mmCIF file of C-alpha atoms and ligand atoms in Angstrom:
data_model
loop_
_atom_site.group_PDB
_atom_site.id
_atom_site.type_symbol
_atom_site.label_atom_id
_atom_site.label_comp_id
_atom_site.label_asym_id
_atom_site.label_seq_id
_atom_site.Cartn_x
_atom_site.Cartn_y
_atom_site.Cartn_z
ATOM 1 C CA MET L 46 -18.410 -7.497 -16.977
ATOM 2 C CA ALA L 47 -21.025 -9.903 -18.263
ATOM 3 C CA SER L 48 -23.971 -8.230 -19.866
ATOM 4 C CA THR L 49 -27.114 -9.161 -17.955
ATOM 5 C CA ASP L 50 -29.282 -9.430 -21.042
ATOM 6 C CA THR L 51 -27.244 -12.345 -22.327
ATOM 7 C CA LEU L 52 -27.814 -14.190 -19.039
ATOM 8 C CA ARG L 53 -31.002 -16.119 -18.721
ATOM 9 C CA GLN L 54 -32.920 -15.518 -15.554
ATOM 10 C CA ASP L 55 -33.265 -18.606 -13.367
ATOM 11 C CA ARG L 56 -36.147 -18.154 -10.956
ATOM 12 C CA TYR L 57 -35.425 -21.403 -9.118
ATOM 13 C CA PRO L 58 -31.719 -22.262 -8.974
ATOM 14 C CA THR L 59 -31.312 -25.897 -7.916
ATOM 15 C CA ARG L 60 -28.569 -28.555 -8.172
ATOM 16 C CA VAL L 61 -25.959 -25.783 -8.161
ATOM 17 C CA SER L 62 -25.155 -25.127 -4.500
ATOM 18 C CA ASP L 63 -23.981 -27.528 -1.795
ATOM 19 C CA ARG L 64 -26.401 -26.090 0.728
ATOM 20 C CA PRO L 65 -30.106 -26.860 0.294
ATOM 21 C CA GLU L 66 -32.576 -24.018 0.728
ATOM 22 C CA LEU L 67 -36.293 -23.569 1.186
ATOM 23 C CA ARG L 68 -37.399 -20.677 -1.018
ATOM 24 C CA GLU L 69 -40.732 -19.047 -1.543
ATOM 25 C CA ARG L 70 -42.785 -19.774 -4.649
ATOM 26 C CA LEU L 71 -42.905 -16.799 -7.007
ATOM 27 C CA GLU L 72 -45.995 -17.556 -9.093
ATOM 28 C CA PRO L 73 -49.711 -17.732 -8.255
ATOM 29 C CA VAL L 74 -51.366 -21.161 -7.982
ATOM 30 C CA ALA L 75 -55.037 -21.276 -9.065
ATOM 31 C CA ARG L 76 -55.257 -18.635 -11.767
ATOM 32 C CA GLY L 77 -58.750 -18.871 -13.244
ATOM 33 C CA GLY L 78 -62.141 -18.026 -11.773
ATOM 34 C CA VAL L 79 -65.440 -19.929 -11.687
ATOM 35 C CA SER L 80 -66.463 -18.644 -15.104
ATOM 36 C CA ASP L 81 -63.312 -20.117 -16.680
ATOM 37 C CA GLY L 82 -64.116 -23.798 -16.196
ATOM 38 C CA PRO L 83 -65.881 -26.591 -14.329
ATOM 39 C CA LEU L 84 -64.470 -26.034 -10.823
ATOM 40 C CA ASP L 85 -66.501 -24.028 -8.304
ATOM 41 C CA GLN L 86 -65.022 -21.463 -5.932
ATOM 42 C CA ALA L 87 -64.590 -23.945 -3.081
ATOM 43 C CA GLN L 88 -62.620 -26.286 -5.362
ATOM 44 C CA LEU L 89 -60.479 -23.451 -6.714
ATOM 45 C CA ASP L 90 -59.764 -22.326 -3.149
ATOM 46 C CA ALA L 91 -58.892 -25.864 -2.067
ATOM 47 C CA PHE L 92 -56.420 -26.278 -4.941
ATOM 48 C CA ASP L 93 -54.902 -22.899 -4.176
ATOM 49 C CA ARG L 94 -54.520 -23.698 -0.468
ATOM 50 C CA ASP L 95 -53.513 -27.370 -0.611
ATOM 51 C CA GLY L 96 -51.818 -27.596 -4.019
ATOM 52 C CA TYR L 97 -54.054 -30.465 -5.068
ATOM 53 C CA LEU L 98 -57.692 -31.345 -5.588
ATOM 54 C CA LEU L 99 -59.203 -34.818 -5.632
ATOM 55 C CA VAL L 100 -62.357 -35.001 -7.756
ATOM 56 C CA PRO L 101 -64.179 -38.311 -7.254
ATOM 57 C CA ASP L 102 -66.266 -40.145 -9.876
ATOM 58 C CA VAL L 103 -65.034 -38.281 -12.937
ATOM 59 C CA PHE L 104 -64.954 -41.469 -15.008
ATOM 60 C CA THR L 105 -67.586 -44.208 -14.912
ATOM 61 C CA GLY L 106 -66.847 -47.842 -14.142
ATOM 62 C CA VAL L 107 -67.270 -48.693 -17.833
ATOM 63 C CA GLU L 108 -64.789 -46.005 -18.866
ATOM 64 C CA VAL L 109 -62.274 -47.058 -16.238
ATOM 65 C CA ALA L 110 -62.523 -50.697 -17.358
ATOM 66 C CA ALA L 111 -61.894 -49.702 -20.984
ATOM 67 C CA ILE L 112 -58.830 -47.606 -20.135
ATOM 68 C CA ARG L 113 -57.514 -50.304 -17.857
ATOM 69 C CA SER L 114 -57.802 -53.031 -20.428
ATOM 70 C CA ARG L 115 -55.948 -50.835 -22.931
ATOM 71 C CA LEU L 116 -53.260 -50.255 -20.329
ATOM 72 C CA ASP L 117 -53.007 -53.990 -19.620
ATOM 73 C CA GLU L 118 -52.712 -54.711 -23.357
ATOM 74 C CA LEU L 119 -49.874 -52.211 -23.683
ATOM 75 C CA ALA L 120 -48.036 -53.512 -20.622
ATOM 76 C CA ALA L 121 -48.246 -57.097 -21.925
ATOM 77 C CA ASN L 122 -47.281 -56.290 -25.521
ATOM 78 C CA PRO L 123 -43.666 -57.414 -26.258
ATOM 79 C CA THR L 124 -43.088 -54.557 -28.733
ATOM 80 C CA VAL L 125 -44.217 -51.999 -26.166
ATOM 81 C CA ARG L 126 -42.145 -53.689 -23.463
ATOM 82 C CA ALA L 127 -39.032 -53.438 -25.653
ATOM 83 C CA ASP L 128 -39.647 -49.761 -26.465
ATOM 84 C CA ALA L 129 -37.340 -47.148 -24.900
ATOM 85 C CA ARG L 130 -40.415 -45.364 -23.583
ATOM 86 C CA THR L 131 -41.242 -48.307 -21.334
ATOM 87 C CA ILE L 132 -39.445 -48.184 -17.996
ATOM 88 C CA THR L 133 -39.048 -51.386 -16.019
ATOM 89 C CA GLU L 134 -38.345 -51.708 -12.311
ATOM 90 C CA LEU L 135 -34.766 -51.505 -11.062
ATOM 91 C CA GLU L 136 -34.645 -55.051 -9.792
ATOM 92 C CA SER L 137 -37.096 -56.895 -12.045
ATOM 93 C CA ASP L 138 -38.601 -56.922 -15.532
ATOM 94 C CA GLU L 139 -41.934 -55.630 -14.251
ATOM 95 C CA VAL L 140 -43.225 -52.624 -16.137
ATOM 96 C CA ARG L 141 -43.099 -49.487 -13.976
ATOM 97 C CA SER L 142 -44.124 -46.734 -16.409
ATOM 98 C CA ILE L 143 -44.944 -46.312 -20.075
ATOM 99 C CA PHE L 144 -44.277 -42.771 -21.303
ATOM 100 C CA GLU L 145 -45.759 -40.673 -24.098
ATOM 101 C CA VAL L 146 -48.980 -42.675 -24.368
ATOM 102 C CA HIS L 147 -50.805 -39.534 -25.513
ATOM 103 C CA ARG L 148 -48.792 -39.749 -28.728
ATOM 104 C CA SER L 149 -48.355 -43.480 -29.181
ATOM 105 C CA ASP L 150 -51.921 -44.593 -28.548
ATOM 106 C CA PRO L 151 -55.182 -43.143 -29.929
ATOM 107 C CA GLU L 152 -57.176 -43.928 -26.777
ATOM 108 C CA PHE L 153 -54.759 -42.106 -24.532
ATOM 109 C CA ALA L 154 -54.558 -39.289 -27.080
ATOM 110 C CA ARG L 155 -58.325 -38.877 -26.761
ATOM 111 C CA LEU L 156 -58.077 -39.059 -22.994
ATOM 112 C CA SER L 157 -55.513 -36.254 -22.879
ATOM 113 C CA ALA L 158 -57.985 -33.952 -24.658
ATOM 114 C CA GLU L 159 -60.974 -35.089 -22.570
ATOM 115 C CA PRO L 160 -62.727 -31.889 -21.427
ATOM 116 C CA ARG L 161 -63.438 -33.283 -17.948
ATOM 117 C CA VAL L 162 -59.697 -33.158 -17.392
ATOM 118 C CA ALA L 163 -58.308 -30.582 -19.826
ATOM 119 C CA ASP L 164 -60.915 -27.916 -18.994
ATOM 120 C CA VAL L 165 -59.854 -28.088 -15.347
ATOM 121 C CA ALA L 166 -56.191 -27.774 -16.321
ATOM 122 C CA ARG L 167 -56.979 -24.705 -18.456
ATOM 123 C CA GLN L 168 -59.057 -23.174 -15.661
ATOM 124 C CA LEU L 169 -56.377 -23.682 -13.007
ATOM 125 C CA LEU L 170 -53.497 -22.575 -15.209
ATOM 126 C CA GLY L 171 -55.421 -19.679 -16.729
ATOM 127 C CA SER L 172 -54.435 -20.352 -20.336
ATOM 128 C CA ASP L 173 -54.354 -22.917 -23.063
ATOM 129 C CA VAL L 174 -52.294 -25.955 -22.163
ATOM 130 C CA TYR L 175 -50.201 -28.588 -23.879
ATOM 131 C CA VAL L 176 -49.060 -31.997 -22.664
ATOM 132 C CA HIS L 177 -45.538 -31.794 -21.271
ATOM 133 C CA GLN L 178 -45.461 -35.485 -20.353
ATOM 134 C CA SER L 179 -47.815 -38.456 -20.156
ATOM 135 C CA ARG L 180 -47.350 -41.862 -18.678
ATOM 136 C CA ILE L 181 -49.127 -44.798 -17.214
ATOM 137 C CA ASN L 182 -47.826 -46.104 -13.938
ATOM 138 C CA VAL L 183 -48.439 -49.628 -12.798
ATOM 139 C CA LYS L 184 -47.833 -51.106 -9.372
ATOM 140 C CA PRO L 185 -48.749 -54.760 -9.475
ATOM 141 C CA GLY L 186 -49.650 -56.492 -6.219
ATOM 142 C CA PHE L 187 -46.616 -57.488 -4.076
ATOM 143 C CA VAL L 188 -43.966 -56.332 -6.586
ATOM 144 C CA GLY L 189 -44.797 -52.716 -7.497
ATOM 145 C CA LYS L 190 -42.244 -50.248 -6.150
ATOM 146 C CA GLY L 191 -42.644 -46.682 -4.910
ATOM 147 C CA PHE L 192 -41.474 -43.155 -5.640
ATOM 148 C CA TRP L 193 -39.426 -41.186 -3.110
ATOM 149 C CA TRP L 194 -40.426 -37.631 -2.040
ATOM 150 C CA HIS L 195 -39.978 -35.076 -4.778
ATOM 151 C CA SER L 196 -41.377 -31.991 -6.450
ATOM 152 C CA ASP L 197 -41.933 -32.686 -10.147
ATOM 153 C CA PHE L 198 -41.150 -29.051 -10.907
ATOM 154 C CA GLU L 199 -37.651 -29.377 -9.460
ATOM 155 C CA THR L 200 -36.852 -31.983 -12.118
ATOM 156 C CA TRP L 201 -38.783 -30.317 -14.920
ATOM 157 C CA HIS L 202 -36.998 -27.033 -14.218
ATOM 158 C CA ALA L 203 -33.496 -28.496 -13.820
ATOM 159 C CA GLU L 204 -33.625 -31.162 -16.518
ATOM 160 C CA ASP L 205 -36.298 -29.970 -18.951
ATOM 161 C CA GLY L 206 -35.949 -26.180 -18.760
ATOM 162 C CA MET L 207 -39.455 -25.438 -17.532
ATOM 163 C CA PRO L 208 -39.158 -21.792 -16.505
ATOM 164 C CA GLY L 209 -41.865 -21.334 -13.867
ATOM 165 C CA MET L 210 -44.586 -22.992 -11.818
ATOM 166 C CA ARG L 211 -47.512 -22.945 -14.199
ATOM 167 C CA CYS L 212 -48.004 -26.637 -14.743
ATOM 168 C CA LEU L 213 -49.968 -29.443 -13.105
ATOM 169 C CA SER L 214 -50.514 -33.184 -13.239
ATOM 170 C CA ALA L 215 -53.827 -34.939 -13.567
ATOM 171 C CA SER L 216 -53.683 -38.458 -12.182
ATOM 172 C CA ILE L 217 -56.603 -40.585 -13.291
ATOM 173 C CA THR L 218 -56.992 -43.502 -10.912
ATOM 174 C CA LEU L 219 -57.757 -46.787 -12.647
ATOM 175 C CA THR L 220 -57.858 -48.974 -9.551
ATOM 176 C CA ASP L 221 -59.177 -48.380 -6.075
ATOM 177 C CA ASN L 222 -56.523 -46.802 -3.883
ATOM 178 C CA TYR L 223 -56.086 -48.188 -0.371
ATOM 179 C CA PRO L 224 -53.614 -47.248 2.328
ATOM 180 C CA HIS L 225 -51.772 -50.507 1.579
ATOM 181 C CA ASN L 226 -51.394 -50.519 -2.229
ATOM 182 C CA GLY L 227 -49.078 -47.538 -2.555
ATOM 183 C CA PRO L 228 -51.405 -44.577 -3.118
ATOM 184 C CA LEU L 229 -50.193 -41.030 -3.740
ATOM 185 C CA MET L 230 -49.021 -39.232 -0.587
ATOM 186 C CA VAL L 231 -48.949 -35.451 -0.585
ATOM 187 C CA VAL L 232 -47.905 -32.652 1.740
ATOM 188 C CA PRO L 233 -50.745 -30.126 1.487
ATOM 189 C CA GLY L 234 -49.468 -26.563 1.186
ATOM 190 C CA SER L 235 -45.912 -27.600 0.255
ATOM 191 C CA HIS L 236 -46.408 -26.239 -3.272
ATOM 192 C CA ARG L 237 -45.693 -22.763 -1.812
ATOM 193 C CA THR L 238 -42.097 -23.686 -0.994
ATOM 194 C CA PHE L 239 -39.377 -24.590 -3.460
ATOM 195 C CA VAL L 240 -36.912 -27.020 -1.918
ATOM 196 C CA THR L 241 -33.601 -26.864 -3.744
ATOM 197 C CA THR L 242 -31.528 -30.006 -4.052
ATOM 198 C CA VAL L 243 -27.768 -30.363 -3.903
ATOM 199 C CA GLY L 244 -26.684 -33.081 -6.354
ATOM 200 C CA ARG L 245 -25.425 -32.385 -9.880
ATOM 201 C CA THR L 246 -27.382 -33.909 -12.751
ATOM 202 C CA PRO L 247 -25.306 -36.628 -14.432
ATOM 203 C CA ALA L 248 -25.477 -37.236 -18.195
ATOM 204 C CA ASP L 249 -28.455 -39.394 -19.210
ATOM 205 C CA HIS L 250 -29.820 -39.131 -15.701
ATOM 206 C CA TYR L 251 -33.336 -40.090 -16.788
ATOM 207 C CA LYS L 252 -32.250 -43.669 -17.423
ATOM 208 C CA ALA L 253 -31.631 -44.115 -13.712
ATOM 209 C CA SER L 254 -34.053 -41.565 -12.267
ATOM 210 C CA LEU L 255 -37.179 -42.963 -13.906
ATOM 211 C CA LYS L 256 -36.489 -46.255 -12.113
ATOM 212 C CA LYS L 257 -35.343 -44.758 -8.843
ATOM 213 C CA GLN L 258 -34.734 -41.065 -8.419
ATOM 214 C CA GLN L 259 -31.891 -39.858 -6.204
ATOM 215 C CA VAL L 260 -30.450 -36.650 -7.679
ATOM 216 C CA GLY L 261 -33.275 -34.114 -7.481
ATOM 217 C CA THR L 262 -34.828 -35.493 -4.328
ATOM 218 C CA PRO L 263 -34.694 -33.319 -1.213
ATOM 219 C CA ASP L 264 -32.411 -34.172 1.708
ATOM 220 C CA HIS L 265 -33.888 -35.341 4.999
ATOM 221 C CA ASP L 266 -33.306 -32.082 6.888
ATOM 222 C CA SER L 267 -35.153 -30.095 4.209
ATOM 223 C CA LEU L 268 -38.084 -32.517 4.346
ATOM 224 C CA GLN L 269 -38.100 -32.317 8.132
ATOM 225 C CA GLU L 270 -38.225 -28.514 7.912
ATOM 226 C CA LEU L 271 -40.873 -28.523 5.164
ATOM 227 C CA ILE L 272 -43.195 -30.958 6.950
ATOM 228 C CA VAL L 273 -42.530 -30.703 10.681
ATOM 229 C CA GLY L 274 -40.978 -27.212 10.794
ATOM 230 C CA GLN L 275 -43.773 -25.696 8.703
ATOM 231 C CA ASP L 276 -46.374 -27.650 10.693
ATOM 232 C CA ARG L 277 -47.730 -29.547 7.714
ATOM 233 C CA GLU L 278 -49.157 -33.055 7.411
ATOM 234 C CA ILE L 279 -48.895 -36.001 5.036
ATOM 235 C CA ARG L 280 -52.123 -37.069 3.394
ATOM 236 C CA GLN L 281 -52.723 -40.359 1.608
ATOM 237 C CA LEU L 282 -55.100 -40.034 -1.330
ATOM 238 C CA THR L 283 -57.281 -43.130 -1.166
ATOM 239 C CA GLY L 284 -60.622 -43.797 -2.830
ATOM 240 C CA ALA L 285 -62.464 -45.477 -5.647
ATOM 241 C CA ALA L 286 -61.192 -45.826 -9.220
ATOM 242 C CA GLY L 287 -62.375 -43.190 -11.679
ATOM 243 C CA SER L 288 -61.303 -40.195 -9.630
ATOM 244 C CA VAL L 289 -58.883 -37.546 -10.823
ATOM 245 C CA VAL L 290 -56.269 -35.913 -8.636
ATOM 246 C CA PHE L 291 -55.104 -32.569 -9.979
ATOM 247 C CA PHE L 292 -51.860 -31.515 -8.368
ATOM 248 C CA ASP L 293 -49.586 -28.542 -8.721
ATOM 249 C CA CYS L 294 -46.168 -29.158 -10.278
ATOM 250 C CA ASN L 295 -44.383 -28.109 -7.078
ATOM 251 C CA LEU L 296 -46.391 -30.172 -4.595
ATOM 252 C CA MET L 297 -44.140 -32.445 -2.497
ATOM 253 C CA HIS L 298 -45.332 -36.004 -3.077
ATOM 254 C CA ALA L 299 -44.294 -39.655 -2.917
ATOM 255 C CA SER L 300 -45.780 -43.120 -2.952
ATOM 256 C CA ALA L 301 -44.846 -46.334 -1.200
ATOM 257 C CA GLU L 302 -44.376 -49.770 -2.686
ATOM 258 C CA ASN L 303 -47.363 -52.052 -3.049
ATOM 259 C CA GLN L 304 -47.279 -54.694 -0.347
ATOM 260 C CA SER L 305 -50.868 -55.759 -0.959
ATOM 261 C CA PRO L 306 -52.292 -58.263 -3.455
ATOM 262 C CA PHE L 307 -54.293 -55.433 -5.051
ATOM 263 C CA PRO L 308 -52.737 -53.815 -8.136
ATOM 264 C CA ARG L 309 -52.621 -50.068 -8.438
ATOM 265 C CA SER L 310 -52.457 -48.205 -11.732
ATOM 266 C CA ASN L 311 -53.095 -44.726 -12.978
ATOM 267 C CA VAL L 312 -52.611 -42.444 -15.960
ATOM 268 C CA PHE L 313 -50.622 -39.243 -15.486
ATOM 269 C CA LEU L 314 -51.210 -36.350 -17.820
ATOM 270 C CA VAL L 315 -48.982 -33.360 -17.258
ATOM 271 C CA TYR L 316 -50.433 -30.116 -18.559
ATOM 272 C CA ASN L 317 -48.205 -27.108 -18.926
ATOM 273 C CA SER L 318 -49.334 -23.587 -19.769
ATOM 274 C CA VAL L 319 -48.516 -22.604 -23.347
ATOM 275 C CA ASP L 320 -46.985 -19.505 -21.722
ATOM 276 C CA ASN L 321 -44.527 -21.658 -19.776
ATOM 277 C CA ALA L 322 -43.050 -23.766 -22.573
ATOM 278 C CA VAL L 323 -39.695 -25.363 -21.891
ATOM 279 C CA GLU L 324 -36.368 -23.746 -22.743
ATOM 280 C CA GLU L 325 -32.869 -25.180 -22.357
ATOM 281 C CA PRO L 326 -32.367 -27.179 -19.128
ATOM 282 C CA PHE L 327 -31.430 -25.012 -16.136
ATOM 283 C CA ALA L 328 -29.225 -27.628 -14.453
ATOM 284 C CA ALA L 329 -28.447 -30.580 -16.689
ATOM 285 C CA PRO L 330 -25.816 -31.235 -19.372
ATOM 286 C CA THR L 331 -28.337 -32.139 -22.086
ATOM 287 C CA ARG L 332 -32.091 -32.177 -22.494
ATOM 288 C CA ARG L 333 -34.098 -35.347 -21.883
ATOM 289 C CA PRO L 334 -35.742 -37.165 -24.787
ATOM 290 C CA GLU L 335 -38.988 -35.882 -26.246
ATOM 291 C CA PHE L 336 -40.921 -38.821 -24.767
ATOM 292 C CA VAL L 337 -40.221 -37.595 -21.222
ATOM 293 C CA ALA L 338 -40.390 -33.858 -21.871
ATOM 294 C CA ALA L 339 -42.172 -32.439 -24.896
ATOM 295 C CA THR L 340 -40.556 -29.557 -26.759
ATOM 296 C CA GLU L 341 -43.464 -29.453 -29.201
ATOM 297 C CA TRP L 342 -46.247 -27.459 -27.568
ATOM 298 C CA THR L 343 -49.378 -27.626 -29.682
ATOM 299 C CA PRO L 344 -52.307 -26.607 -27.475
ATOM 300 C CA VAL L 345 -54.735 -29.349 -26.446
ATOM 301 C CA PRO L 346 -57.895 -28.621 -28.481
ATOM 302 C CA ARG L 347 -60.858 -27.179 -26.571
ATOM 303 C CA GLY L 348 -64.251 -28.885 -26.471
HETATM 304 O O1 6CS A 418 -38.673 -37.256 -14.013
HETATM 305 C C1 6CS A 418 -39.864 -37.116 -14.283
HETATM 306 O O2 6CS A 418 -40.245 -36.303 -15.120
HETATM 307 C C2 6CS A 418 -40.851 -37.967 -13.590
HETATM 308 N N1 6CS A 418 -40.424 -38.466 -12.364
HETATM 309 C C3 6CS A 418 -41.121 -38.446 -11.254
HETATM 310 C C4 6CS A 418 -40.655 -39.193 -10.070
HETATM 311 N N2 6CS A 418 -42.264 -37.748 -11.172
HETATM 312 C C5 6CS A 418 -42.660 -36.921 -12.246
HETATM 313 C C6 6CS A 418 -42.195 -37.333 -13.571
HETATM 314 O O3 6CS A 418 -43.064 -38.234 -14.193
HETATM 315 FE FE1 FE A 419 -43.942 -37.093 -9.389
#
């Protein structure tokens, strides 16, 4: 008989069964109180209930312009474009994402430690945090593609070995978001349900999934049950540049392609609790590269 203490506990088995399941979340959501950071009780409650919080006007127009011009420089730089950390679209040479900017670029490094963002992450996660992943996403007018429905946690658990749900993303919007330029779409409240997926993770899956994810995305019946069956809605997060959307790692989200002439770009900073550092992948043959999933978990400095 196998000794149980040699078996690692998997709180969220996924990509192992052929039948998808909707399971209940095991961890709390908003962990800190009002004295632990900048959010007030109403904001903490909203994040807890909805799994996300949109905070408008966090960055000024001048700040947004500076970050955007840095982003544009990186996206146009041939060395950056040739780097493995730059992901292009499936059917064109357009830049889709540039990963690990918090390590490769001093401005984004500063941004990842910016207290207006990091203090909120610490407050919500109830601990010190480190950056699990960072990236800039660009969706140029007419050609920028979308992201299918997914829970980030499902991938981070299966492929990166993130043990539990104590992680969130901060998306800093660098352009105005309209209904027609592919803004973030979320299912409020879906962070309470873990939707397992049925595929098996192939070797080097990230090379395909960062362009277009298939394995690790929920099947249609599960989405139908999660959204219609659980009487939830889909919300589009539109609004002016300079806002920050904080969203729980297990929130079901997606975004459409950009059919408008207006570009859309944002910076994603993924903060994980230092008490939830990654282990070996739970459902993948090998771990993903450091630029997609940090194994080095130095806390983001306070202040
Ligand atoms: O695989 C990942 O880690 C990334 N993919 C998606 C679609 N969202 C989160 C994350 O950046
Ligand atoms: Fe995502």
